[in-house]
């Protein structure tokens, strides 16, 4: 489904600020895999997502999605296969546009767009159906501006938009991290439900170690641009937060107390 | 007085097409495009030269519109292909067009005396009635088209490009293409207006573009402040009305005896006040909040 082969990405190449963000990462995801990604700040987690989605270009290596080599495709040409949700709720929706306008933009994800009236009652029917499932009452406010929604509502809407056209791959980058815990949990529930019911192959970055183990079927840990641990099957079932902390200590040579991960 | 009002209304309508174009670039696309100072006289130059060469005035007007579209594409190209700052792209186009416009006209001023123009009324019809009817229909038609366009799949993608580029790229839209499209439509409208101005005034002049952007912005802001409610159709009508009100203000100020040489300064001041007001208001409110807090 997704095959990442030996990819390297550095920033500010050749300057004193040179930084190797991805250092020979190889990763293979099977269709339907739901992989959680953990690692300390600056480990390269977001960079990994950004090279997969084409925001960043690679220095080395290749990325193949469903037998299509996308290594050299620009971001907007990969969009058809990839749904994304970011940490910042502002990022996923157009605030000056209404809920239904945002949704219809997503309905045409990666397809050719025409000089044709975008929203008719047919589309509204689809949107109401999809939004009902969120139980936020958004289905009755299709004409409300997205900018007036709360952070949690915007993230939920972004999730619907990202999954609307059944992408081959979902990339979630700490998408609940900026929400209060209660809202974050609600958005996480919705996320799991959407991923399960659409059988989406997913990479999800999280800093919540408990969550990293209890959602999905596989967990990878990154450190300094490398994947340093990969838990699945029985090994993952047995793992606890303590296991992850131990793995981190072993790979980084330092305790986690200084690290953000433990604080969460 | 009545005639003065009618003429001001006509000018306001002609310039409202400029303001609608600026609304498209500044507001919808969030692109501060200054090309309009060059594309307005471009439209005038193309239309006037063609009319003098004997072409049908409607064909001349249409060609002028197309010329504006191409100039807008050029501006967009400078930004999307060479990554030049939007403000600078507009200034480059505007500056380059000055020579182009002179070249097209062959001299700085081209009179259209005695020529058949689109405002020439059919036999038996009053010229003033014909002109105002034609302008009203034209502006209404343009607002209708723009409104329809901004509700299409491509129109929505264009709006999203101006609102959240990251998001719309995620959804598979090439934002470069959208910027090119938006700038070309915007400048086509401005050149159309230029073509109308030359025919309305009876001459084309290389100098008519100076201050187009500032006058357009003043009109835009006046319209938004007075009539806007955040809905596209309402916004379009609001900024068109803003253009008429702006022309009325100018006409009044001139009647009150302000020398015409001060017009540009006055326009600049309107825009400065309009841009500074929200900022100033916020500061005053913050100060008040602070005092109220300190006093408790
Ligand atoms: N645009 C950028 N320019 C320069 N350095 C960057 C950029 N993006 C990320 N980095 C650096 O690359 C490293 C990995 O960053 P990132 O992938 O965002 O980490 P994570 O998401 O795991 O916290 C960090 O050291 C970060 O400072
Ligand atoms: Mg990150």
Short mmCIF file of N, CA, C and O in Angstrom, two decimals, chain B residues 168-294:
data_model
loop_
_atom_site.label_atom_id
_atom_site.label_comp_id
_atom_site.label_asym_id
_atom_site.label_seq_id
_atom_site.Cartn_x
_atom_site.Cartn_y
_atom_site.Cartn_z
N UNK B 168 -6.37 24.17 0.43
CA UNK B 168 -6.86 23.87 -0.91
C UNK B 168 -5.81 23.08 -1.71
O UNK B 168 -6.15 22.30 -2.59
N UNK B 169 -4.54 23.25 -1.36
CA UNK B 169 -3.51 22.41 -1.99
C UNK B 169 -3.70 20.96 -1.54
O UNK B 169 -3.59 20.03 -2.34
N UNK B 170 -4.00 20.78 -0.27
CA UNK B 170 -4.32 19.45 0.27
C UNK B 170 -5.44 18.79 -0.51
O UNK B 170 -5.52 17.58 -0.59
N UNK B 171 -6.35 19.61 -1.02
CA UNK B 171 -7.50 19.07 -1.73
C UNK B 171 -7.24 18.98 -3.24
O UNK B 171 -8.16 18.81 -4.02
N UNK B 172 -5.99 19.12 -3.61
CA UNK B 172 -5.61 18.81 -4.99
C UNK B 172 -5.73 19.95 -5.98
O UNK B 172 -5.76 19.72 -7.18
N UNK B 173 -5.82 21.19 -5.49
CA UNK B 173 -5.92 22.32 -6.42
C UNK B 173 -4.54 22.94 -6.61
O UNK B 173 -3.80 23.14 -5.65
N UNK B 174 -4.20 23.21 -7.87
CA UNK B 174 -2.96 23.91 -8.16
C UNK B 174 -3.21 25.41 -7.94
O UNK B 174 -3.85 26.06 -8.75
N UNK B 175 -2.69 25.93 -6.84
CA UNK B 175 -3.01 27.32 -6.49
C UNK B 175 -2.40 28.31 -7.49
O UNK B 175 -2.93 29.40 -7.68
N UNK B 176 -1.32 27.92 -8.15
CA UNK B 176 -0.74 28.79 -9.18
C UNK B 176 -1.76 29.04 -10.30
O UNK B 176 -1.95 30.18 -10.74
N UNK B 177 -2.40 27.98 -10.74
CA UNK B 177 -3.40 28.11 -11.80
C UNK B 177 -4.52 29.04 -11.37
O UNK B 177 -4.99 29.89 -12.13
N UNK B 178 -4.95 28.89 -10.11
CA UNK B 178 -6.03 29.73 -9.60
C UNK B 178 -5.63 31.20 -9.58
O UNK B 178 -6.42 32.09 -9.90
N UNK B 179 -4.39 31.48 -9.17
CA UNK B 179 -3.93 32.87 -9.13
C UNK B 179 -3.89 33.45 -10.54
O UNK B 179 -4.29 34.60 -10.76
N UNK B 180 -3.40 32.66 -11.49
CA UNK B 180 -3.35 33.13 -12.87
C UNK B 180 -4.76 33.46 -13.36
O UNK B 180 -5.00 34.51 -13.96
N UNK B 181 -5.68 32.55 -13.07
CA UNK B 181 -7.07 32.76 -13.51
C UNK B 181 -7.65 34.02 -12.88
O UNK B 181 -8.22 34.87 -13.58
N UNK B 182 -7.50 34.15 -11.58
CA UNK B 182 -8.08 35.29 -10.87
C UNK B 182 -7.50 36.61 -11.35
O UNK B 182 -8.24 37.58 -11.59
N UNK B 183 -6.19 36.66 -11.51
CA UNK B 183 -5.56 37.92 -11.93
C UNK B 183 -5.95 38.26 -13.36
O UNK B 183 -6.09 39.44 -13.71
N UNK B 184 -6.11 37.24 -14.19
CA UNK B 184 -6.45 37.56 -15.57
C UNK B 184 -7.90 38.07 -15.66
O UNK B 184 -8.17 39.03 -16.37
N UNK B 185 -8.81 37.47 -14.88
CA UNK B 185 -10.19 37.98 -14.89
C UNK B 185 -10.21 39.40 -14.33
O UNK B 185 -10.84 40.30 -14.90
N UNK B 186 -9.51 39.61 -13.22
CA UNK B 186 -9.50 40.91 -12.57
C UNK B 186 -9.00 42.00 -13.53
O UNK B 186 -9.64 43.05 -13.70
N UNK B 187 -7.89 41.75 -14.19
CA UNK B 187 -7.34 42.78 -15.08
C UNK B 187 -8.13 42.92 -16.37
O UNK B 187 -8.15 44.00 -16.97
N UNK B 188 -8.78 41.84 -16.79
CA UNK B 188 -9.67 41.95 -17.95
C UNK B 188 -10.77 42.96 -17.65
O UNK B 188 -11.11 43.81 -18.47
N UNK B 189 -11.31 42.87 -16.42
CA UNK B 189 -12.38 43.79 -16.03
C UNK B 189 -11.87 45.23 -16.00
O UNK B 189 -12.55 46.16 -16.44
N UNK B 190 -10.66 45.40 -15.47
CA UNK B 190 -10.11 46.75 -15.38
C UNK B 190 -9.88 47.34 -16.77
O UNK B 190 -10.20 48.50 -17.04
N UNK B 191 -9.38 46.51 -17.69
CA UNK B 191 -9.18 47.00 -19.06
C UNK B 191 -10.50 47.29 -19.75
O UNK B 191 -10.62 48.23 -20.53
N UNK B 192 -11.49 46.46 -19.47
CA UNK B 192 -12.83 46.74 -20.01
C UNK B 192 -13.28 48.13 -19.57
O UNK B 192 -13.75 48.94 -20.37
N UNK B 193 -13.08 48.39 -18.29
CA UNK B 193 -13.45 49.70 -17.77
C UNK B 193 -12.67 50.80 -18.49
O UNK B 193 -13.24 51.84 -18.85
N UNK B 194 -11.38 50.57 -18.73
CA UNK B 194 -10.56 51.55 -19.45
C UNK B 194 -11.11 51.81 -20.85
O UNK B 194 -11.16 52.96 -21.31
N UNK B 195 -11.54 50.73 -21.50
CA UNK B 195 -12.11 50.87 -22.84
C UNK B 195 -13.37 51.72 -22.78
O UNK B 195 -13.62 52.58 -23.65
N UNK B 196 -14.19 51.50 -21.75
CA UNK B 196 -15.42 52.28 -21.60
C UNK B 196 -15.11 53.75 -21.31
O UNK B 196 -15.73 54.66 -21.87
N UNK B 197 -14.09 53.97 -20.46
CA UNK B 197 -13.74 55.34 -20.10
C UNK B 197 -13.34 56.15 -21.34
O UNK B 197 -13.80 57.27 -21.55
N UNK B 198 -12.48 55.55 -22.17
CA UNK B 198 -12.02 56.29 -23.35
C UNK B 198 -13.19 56.66 -24.25
O UNK B 198 -13.26 57.76 -24.79
N UNK B 199 -14.14 55.74 -24.39
CA UNK B 199 -15.27 56.01 -25.26
C UNK B 199 -16.24 57.00 -24.63
O UNK B 199 -16.91 57.78 -25.30
N UNK B 200 -16.33 56.96 -23.31
CA UNK B 200 -17.23 57.87 -22.60
C UNK B 200 -16.68 59.29 -22.62
O UNK B 200 -17.40 60.26 -22.86
N UNK B 201 -15.35 59.40 -22.40
CA UNK B 201 -14.73 60.72 -22.37
C UNK B 201 -14.47 61.29 -23.75
O UNK B 201 -14.30 62.48 -23.92
N UNK B 202 -14.35 60.38 -24.73
CA UNK B 202 -14.04 60.82 -26.07
C UNK B 202 -12.55 60.93 -26.35
O UNK B 202 -12.12 61.52 -27.32
N UNK B 203 -11.73 60.36 -25.48
CA UNK B 203 -10.29 60.30 -25.77
C UNK B 203 -9.63 59.25 -24.88
O UNK B 203 -10.17 58.87 -23.83
N UNK B 204 -8.46 58.77 -25.31
CA UNK B 204 -7.65 57.91 -24.47
C UNK B 204 -6.39 58.69 -24.12
O UNK B 204 -5.88 59.44 -24.94
N UNK B 205 -5.94 58.50 -22.89
CA UNK B 205 -4.75 59.23 -22.44
C UNK B 205 -3.89 58.28 -21.62
O UNK B 205 -4.41 57.54 -20.79
N UNK B 206 -2.56 58.30 -21.84
CA UNK B 206 -1.71 57.38 -21.08
C UNK B 206 -1.76 57.63 -19.59
O UNK B 206 -1.47 56.77 -18.78
N UNK B 207 -2.16 58.85 -19.21
CA UNK B 207 -2.13 59.22 -17.79
C UNK B 207 -3.34 58.78 -16.98
O UNK B 207 -3.34 58.90 -15.76
N UNK B 208 -4.40 58.25 -17.64
CA UNK B 208 -5.64 58.02 -16.88
C UNK B 208 -5.50 56.92 -15.82
O UNK B 208 -6.35 56.80 -14.95
N UNK B 209 -4.41 56.15 -15.89
CA UNK B 209 -4.29 55.04 -14.95
C UNK B 209 -3.79 55.44 -13.57
O UNK B 209 -3.98 54.70 -12.60
N UNK B 210 -3.17 56.61 -13.50
CA UNK B 210 -2.53 57.00 -12.24
C UNK B 210 -3.55 57.06 -11.10
O UNK B 210 -4.59 57.70 -11.21
N UNK B 211 -3.26 56.34 -10.04
CA UNK B 211 -4.14 56.37 -8.88
C UNK B 211 -5.34 55.43 -8.97
O UNK B 211 -6.20 55.44 -8.10
N UNK B 212 -5.39 54.60 -10.03
CA UNK B 212 -6.51 53.67 -10.17
C UNK B 212 -6.65 52.79 -8.93
O UNK B 212 -7.74 52.61 -8.40
N UNK B 213 -5.52 52.28 -8.48
CA UNK B 213 -5.58 51.32 -7.37
C UNK B 213 -6.07 52.01 -6.10
O UNK B 213 -6.90 51.45 -5.36
N UNK B 214 -5.60 53.21 -5.86
CA UNK B 214 -6.00 53.90 -4.62
C UNK B 214 -7.47 54.31 -4.67
O UNK B 214 -8.23 54.10 -3.72
N UNK B 215 -7.88 54.84 -5.82
CA UNK B 215 -9.30 55.18 -5.97
C UNK B 215 -10.17 53.93 -5.83
O UNK B 215 -11.23 53.96 -5.20
N UNK B 216 -9.70 52.84 -6.44
CA UNK B 216 -10.45 51.59 -6.37
C UNK B 216 -10.54 51.08 -4.94
O UNK B 216 -11.61 50.63 -4.50
N UNK B 217 -9.45 51.16 -4.22
CA UNK B 217 -9.45 50.71 -2.83
C UNK B 217 -10.37 51.56 -1.97
O UNK B 217 -11.11 51.05 -1.13
N UNK B 218 -10.32 52.89 -2.20
CA UNK B 218 -11.19 53.78 -1.44
C UNK B 218 -12.65 53.38 -1.68
O UNK B 218 -13.44 53.24 -0.74
N UNK B 219 -13.01 53.16 -2.95
CA UNK B 219 -14.38 52.76 -3.28
C UNK B 219 -14.74 51.44 -2.62
O UNK B 219 -15.82 51.27 -2.06
N UNK B 220 -13.80 50.51 -2.70
CA UNK B 220 -14.01 49.17 -2.14
C UNK B 220 -14.32 49.26 -0.65
O UNK B 220 -15.28 48.69 -0.15
N UNK B 221 -13.49 50.04 0.05
CA UNK B 221 -13.65 50.14 1.50
C UNK B 221 -14.95 50.85 1.86
O UNK B 221 -15.70 50.41 2.73
N UNK B 222 -15.25 51.94 1.14
CA UNK B 222 -16.51 52.65 1.39
C UNK B 222 -17.69 51.69 1.22
O UNK B 222 -18.57 51.60 2.07
N UNK B 223 -17.68 50.95 0.12
CA UNK B 223 -18.77 50.01 -0.15
C UNK B 223 -18.88 48.95 0.93
O UNK B 223 -19.98 48.64 1.41
N UNK B 224 -17.75 48.41 1.33
CA UNK B 224 -17.77 47.34 2.34
C UNK B 224 -18.27 47.85 3.67
O UNK B 224 -19.09 47.21 4.33
N UNK B 225 -17.77 49.02 4.06
CA UNK B 225 -18.17 49.57 5.36
C UNK B 225 -19.68 49.83 5.39
O UNK B 225 -20.36 49.52 6.36
N UNK B 226 -20.20 50.37 4.27
CA UNK B 226 -21.60 50.76 4.28
C UNK B 226 -22.57 49.61 4.04
O UNK B 226 -23.64 49.55 4.64
N UNK B 227 -22.22 48.67 3.16
CA UNK B 227 -23.24 47.72 2.70
C UNK B 227 -22.92 46.24 2.87
O UNK B 227 -23.78 45.40 2.66
N UNK B 228 -21.68 45.91 3.20
CA UNK B 228 -21.29 44.51 3.13
C UNK B 228 -21.86 43.69 4.28
O UNK B 228 -22.04 44.19 5.38
N UNK B 229 -22.19 42.42 4.01
CA UNK B 229 -22.61 41.53 5.09
C UNK B 229 -21.91 40.16 5.01
O UNK B 229 -22.34 39.19 5.61
N UNK B 230 -20.84 40.11 4.24
CA UNK B 230 -20.06 38.87 4.18
C UNK B 230 -20.55 37.85 3.17
O UNK B 230 -19.93 36.83 2.97
N UNK B 231 -21.69 38.13 2.52
CA UNK B 231 -22.16 37.22 1.47
C UNK B 231 -21.65 37.75 0.13
O UNK B 231 -21.60 38.96 -0.09
N UNK B 232 -21.28 36.84 -0.76
CA UNK B 232 -20.64 37.26 -2.00
C UNK B 232 -21.49 38.23 -2.81
O UNK B 232 -21.03 39.31 -3.17
N UNK B 233 -22.73 37.88 -3.07
CA UNK B 233 -23.56 38.73 -3.93
C UNK B 233 -23.69 40.13 -3.32
O UNK B 233 -23.56 41.14 -4.00
N UNK B 234 -23.94 40.14 -2.02
CA UNK B 234 -24.08 41.42 -1.32
C UNK B 234 -22.78 42.22 -1.42
O UNK B 234 -22.79 43.43 -1.65
N UNK B 235 -21.64 41.54 -1.24
CA UNK B 235 -20.33 42.20 -1.36
C UNK B 235 -20.15 42.83 -2.73
O UNK B 235 -19.67 43.96 -2.86
N UNK B 236 -20.51 42.07 -3.78
CA UNK B 236 -20.32 42.57 -5.14
C UNK B 236 -21.14 43.84 -5.35
O UNK B 236 -20.64 44.84 -5.88
N UNK B 237 -22.40 43.79 -4.92
CA UNK B 237 -23.25 44.97 -5.06
C UNK B 237 -22.70 46.12 -4.20
O UNK B 237 -22.65 47.28 -4.64
N UNK B 238 -22.23 45.78 -3.01
CA UNK B 238 -21.71 46.80 -2.09
C UNK B 238 -20.53 47.55 -2.70
O UNK B 238 -20.49 48.78 -2.66
N UNK B 239 -19.57 46.81 -3.27
CA UNK B 239 -18.39 47.51 -3.77
C UNK B 239 -18.71 48.32 -5.03
O UNK B 239 -18.12 49.38 -5.27
N UNK B 240 -19.69 47.84 -5.81
CA UNK B 240 -20.12 48.62 -6.98
C UNK B 240 -20.75 49.93 -6.50
O UNK B 240 -20.46 51.01 -7.05
N UNK B 241 -21.58 49.85 -5.47
CA UNK B 241 -22.17 51.07 -4.91
C UNK B 241 -21.09 51.96 -4.32
O UNK B 241 -21.16 53.19 -4.41
N UNK B 242 -20.09 51.34 -3.72
CA UNK B 242 -18.98 52.09 -3.15
C UNK B 242 -18.33 52.98 -4.20
O UNK B 242 -17.95 54.12 -3.93
N UNK B 243 -18.22 52.45 -5.40
CA UNK B 243 -17.62 53.21 -6.50
C UNK B 243 -18.46 54.45 -6.80
O UNK B 243 -17.92 55.55 -7.00
N UNK B 244 -19.77 54.28 -6.83
CA UNK B 244 -20.65 55.41 -7.13
C UNK B 244 -20.56 56.47 -6.03
O UNK B 244 -20.44 57.67 -6.30
N UNK B 245 -20.57 56.00 -4.78
CA UNK B 245 -20.50 56.95 -3.66
C UNK B 245 -19.16 57.70 -3.67
O UNK B 245 -19.11 58.91 -3.44
N UNK B 246 -18.11 56.96 -3.98
CA UNK B 246 -16.79 57.60 -4.04
C UNK B 246 -16.78 58.71 -5.09
O UNK B 246 -16.28 59.82 -4.84
N UNK B 247 -17.35 58.45 -6.26
CA UNK B 247 -17.39 59.48 -7.32
C UNK B 247 -18.26 60.65 -6.89
O UNK B 247 -17.96 61.80 -7.22
N UNK B 248 -19.33 60.35 -6.15
CA UNK B 248 -20.18 61.44 -5.67
C UNK B 248 -19.41 62.33 -4.70
O UNK B 248 -19.49 63.57 -4.78
N UNK B 249 -18.68 61.70 -3.80
CA UNK B 249 -17.88 62.48 -2.84
C UNK B 249 -16.93 63.40 -3.58
O UNK B 249 -16.83 64.59 -3.30
N UNK B 250 -16.26 62.83 -4.58
CA UNK B 250 -15.30 63.63 -5.34
C UNK B 250 -15.99 64.79 -6.04
O UNK B 250 -15.53 65.95 -5.98
N UNK B 251 -17.13 64.52 -6.66
CA UNK B 251 -17.85 65.58 -7.37
C UNK B 251 -18.25 66.69 -6.40
O UNK B 251 -18.12 67.88 -6.71
N UNK B 252 -18.72 66.29 -5.22
CA UNK B 252 -19.13 67.28 -4.22
C UNK B 252 -17.96 68.13 -3.76
O UNK B 252 -18.05 69.36 -3.69
N UNK B 253 -16.86 67.45 -3.48
CA UNK B 253 -15.69 68.17 -2.99
C UNK B 253 -15.19 69.16 -4.04
O UNK B 253 -14.82 70.30 -3.72
N UNK B 254 -15.25 68.75 -5.30
CA UNK B 254 -14.83 69.64 -6.38
C UNK B 254 -15.75 70.84 -6.46
O UNK B 254 -15.33 71.98 -6.66
N UNK B 255 -17.04 70.59 -6.30
CA UNK B 255 -18.02 71.69 -6.36
C UNK B 255 -17.83 72.66 -5.22
O UNK B 255 -18.11 73.84 -5.34
N UNK B 256 -17.36 72.10 -4.11
CA UNK B 256 -17.13 72.97 -2.96
C UNK B 256 -15.87 73.81 -3.13
O UNK B 256 -15.52 74.63 -2.27
N UNK B 257 -15.16 73.60 -4.24
CA UNK B 257 -14.07 74.49 -4.57
C UNK B 257 -12.67 73.95 -4.38
O UNK B 257 -11.69 74.67 -4.50
N UNK B 258 -12.57 72.64 -4.06
CA UNK B 258 -11.23 72.06 -3.94
C UNK B 258 -10.61 71.97 -5.33
O UNK B 258 -11.23 71.47 -6.26
N UNK B 259 -9.38 72.48 -5.49
CA UNK B 259 -8.75 72.39 -6.81
C UNK B 259 -8.54 70.91 -7.18
O UNK B 259 -8.16 70.12 -6.32
N UNK B 260 -8.81 70.55 -8.44
CA UNK B 260 -8.71 69.15 -8.87
C UNK B 260 -7.34 68.53 -8.57
O UNK B 260 -7.24 67.31 -8.41
N UNK B 261 -6.31 69.37 -8.48
CA UNK B 261 -4.98 68.83 -8.22
C UNK B 261 -4.90 68.14 -6.86
O UNK B 261 -4.01 67.33 -6.63
N UNK B 262 -5.84 68.46 -5.97
CA UNK B 262 -5.81 67.86 -4.64
C UNK B 262 -6.54 66.51 -4.56
O UNK B 262 -6.54 65.86 -3.51
N UNK B 263 -7.17 66.14 -5.68
CA UNK B 263 -8.00 64.93 -5.65
C UNK B 263 -7.25 63.69 -5.19
O UNK B 263 -7.73 62.92 -4.36
N UNK B 264 -6.07 63.49 -5.77
CA UNK B 264 -5.32 62.28 -5.44
C UNK B 264 -4.94 62.25 -3.96
O UNK B 264 -5.02 61.21 -3.30
N UNK B 265 -4.58 63.43 -3.46
CA UNK B 265 -4.22 63.51 -2.04
C UNK B 265 -5.43 63.16 -1.18
O UNK B 265 -5.34 62.37 -0.23
N UNK B 266 -6.58 63.70 -1.57
CA UNK B 266 -7.80 63.43 -0.82
C UNK B 266 -8.11 61.93 -0.85
O UNK B 266 -8.45 61.32 0.18
N UNK B 267 -7.97 61.32 -2.02
CA UNK B 267 -8.23 59.89 -2.14
C UNK B 267 -7.30 59.10 -1.25
O UNK B 267 -7.72 58.17 -0.53
N UNK B 268 -6.02 59.48 -1.29
CA UNK B 268 -5.05 58.77 -0.45
C UNK B 268 -5.44 58.89 1.02
O UNK B 268 -5.36 57.91 1.78
N UNK B 269 -5.90 60.07 1.41
CA UNK B 269 -6.28 60.26 2.82
C UNK B 269 -7.47 59.39 3.19
O UNK B 269 -7.50 58.77 4.25
N UNK B 270 -8.45 59.30 2.28
CA UNK B 270 -9.61 58.42 2.55
C UNK B 270 -9.11 57.00 2.83
O UNK B 270 -9.52 56.34 3.80
N UNK B 271 -8.22 56.50 1.98
CA UNK B 271 -7.74 55.12 2.14
C UNK B 271 -6.94 54.98 3.43
O UNK B 271 -7.11 54.01 4.18
N UNK B 272 -6.10 55.97 3.72
CA UNK B 272 -5.31 55.90 4.96
C UNK B 272 -6.23 55.84 6.18
O UNK B 272 -6.07 54.99 7.05
N UNK B 273 -7.21 56.72 6.19
CA UNK B 273 -8.14 56.74 7.33
C UNK B 273 -8.86 55.39 7.44
O UNK B 273 -8.96 54.81 8.52
N UNK B 274 -9.33 54.89 6.29
CA UNK B 274 -10.09 53.64 6.32
C UNK B 274 -9.22 52.48 6.80
O UNK B 274 -9.67 51.61 7.54
N UNK B 275 -7.95 52.48 6.40
CA UNK B 275 -7.07 51.38 6.80
C UNK B 275 -6.63 51.53 8.25
O UNK B 275 -6.44 50.56 8.97
N UNK B 276 -6.48 52.78 8.68
CA UNK B 276 -5.98 53.01 10.03
C UNK B 276 -7.07 52.89 11.07
O UNK B 276 -6.81 52.53 12.22
N UNK B 277 -8.32 53.17 10.67
CA UNK B 277 -9.40 53.24 11.65
C UNK B 277 -9.55 51.98 12.51
O UNK B 277 -9.61 52.09 13.73
N UNK B 278 -9.63 50.77 11.91
CA UNK B 278 -9.82 49.57 12.74
C UNK B 278 -8.69 49.40 13.75
O UNK B 278 -8.92 49.09 14.92
N UNK B 279 -7.48 49.67 13.31
CA UNK B 279 -6.30 49.56 14.13
C UNK B 279 -6.36 50.54 15.31
O UNK B 279 -6.16 50.19 16.47
N UNK B 280 -6.70 51.78 14.97
CA UNK B 280 -6.81 52.86 15.94
C UNK B 280 -7.90 52.53 16.96
O UNK B 280 -7.71 52.63 18.17
N UNK B 281 -9.03 52.05 16.45
CA UNK B 281 -10.17 51.72 17.29
C UNK B 281 -9.77 50.64 18.30
O UNK B 281 -10.06 50.73 19.49
N UNK B 282 -9.06 49.64 17.82
CA UNK B 282 -8.62 48.55 18.69
C UNK B 282 -7.74 49.09 19.82
O UNK B 282 -7.89 48.73 20.97
N UNK B 283 -6.86 50.03 19.47
CA UNK B 283 -5.94 50.59 20.47
C UNK B 283 -6.71 51.37 21.53
O UNK B 283 -6.45 51.25 22.73
N UNK B 284 -7.67 52.17 21.06
CA UNK B 284 -8.47 52.96 22.00
C UNK B 284 -9.24 52.02 22.93
O UNK B 284 -9.26 52.21 24.15
N UNK B 285 -9.85 50.98 22.33
CA UNK B 285 -10.62 50.03 23.14
C UNK B 285 -9.73 49.34 24.16
O UNK B 285 -10.10 49.18 25.33
N UNK B 286 -8.53 48.95 23.71
CA UNK B 286 -7.62 48.26 24.61
C UNK B 286 -7.23 49.16 25.78
O UNK B 286 -7.18 48.73 26.93
N UNK B 287 -7.01 50.43 25.45
CA UNK B 287 -6.63 51.39 26.48
C UNK B 287 -7.76 51.53 27.51
O UNK B 287 -7.55 51.54 28.71
N UNK B 288 -8.99 51.62 26.98
CA UNK B 288 -10.15 51.75 27.86
C UNK B 288 -10.27 50.53 28.76
O UNK B 288 -10.50 50.64 29.96
N UNK B 289 -10.12 49.36 28.17
CA UNK B 289 -10.21 48.12 28.95
C UNK B 289 -9.18 48.15 30.07
O UNK B 289 -9.45 47.81 31.21
N UNK B 290 -7.97 48.59 29.69
CA UNK B 290 -6.88 48.60 30.65
C UNK B 290 -7.21 49.55 31.81
O UNK B 290 -7.04 49.20 32.97
N UNK B 291 -7.73 50.75 31.45
CA UNK B 291 -8.07 51.73 32.49
C UNK B 291 -9.14 51.17 33.41
O UNK B 291 -9.04 51.25 34.63
N UNK B 292 -10.17 50.59 32.80
CA UNK B 292 -11.26 50.03 33.60
C UNK B 292 -10.71 48.99 34.56
O UNK B 292 -11.09 48.92 35.74
N UNK B 293 -9.79 48.19 34.06
CA UNK B 293 -9.20 47.15 34.88
C UNK B 293 -8.37 47.75 36.01
O UNK B 293 -8.48 47.35 37.17
N UNK B 294 -7.58 48.78 35.66
CA UNK B 294 -6.68 49.40 36.64
C UNK B 294 -7.47 50.11 37.75
O UNK B 294 -7.04 50.17 38.89
#
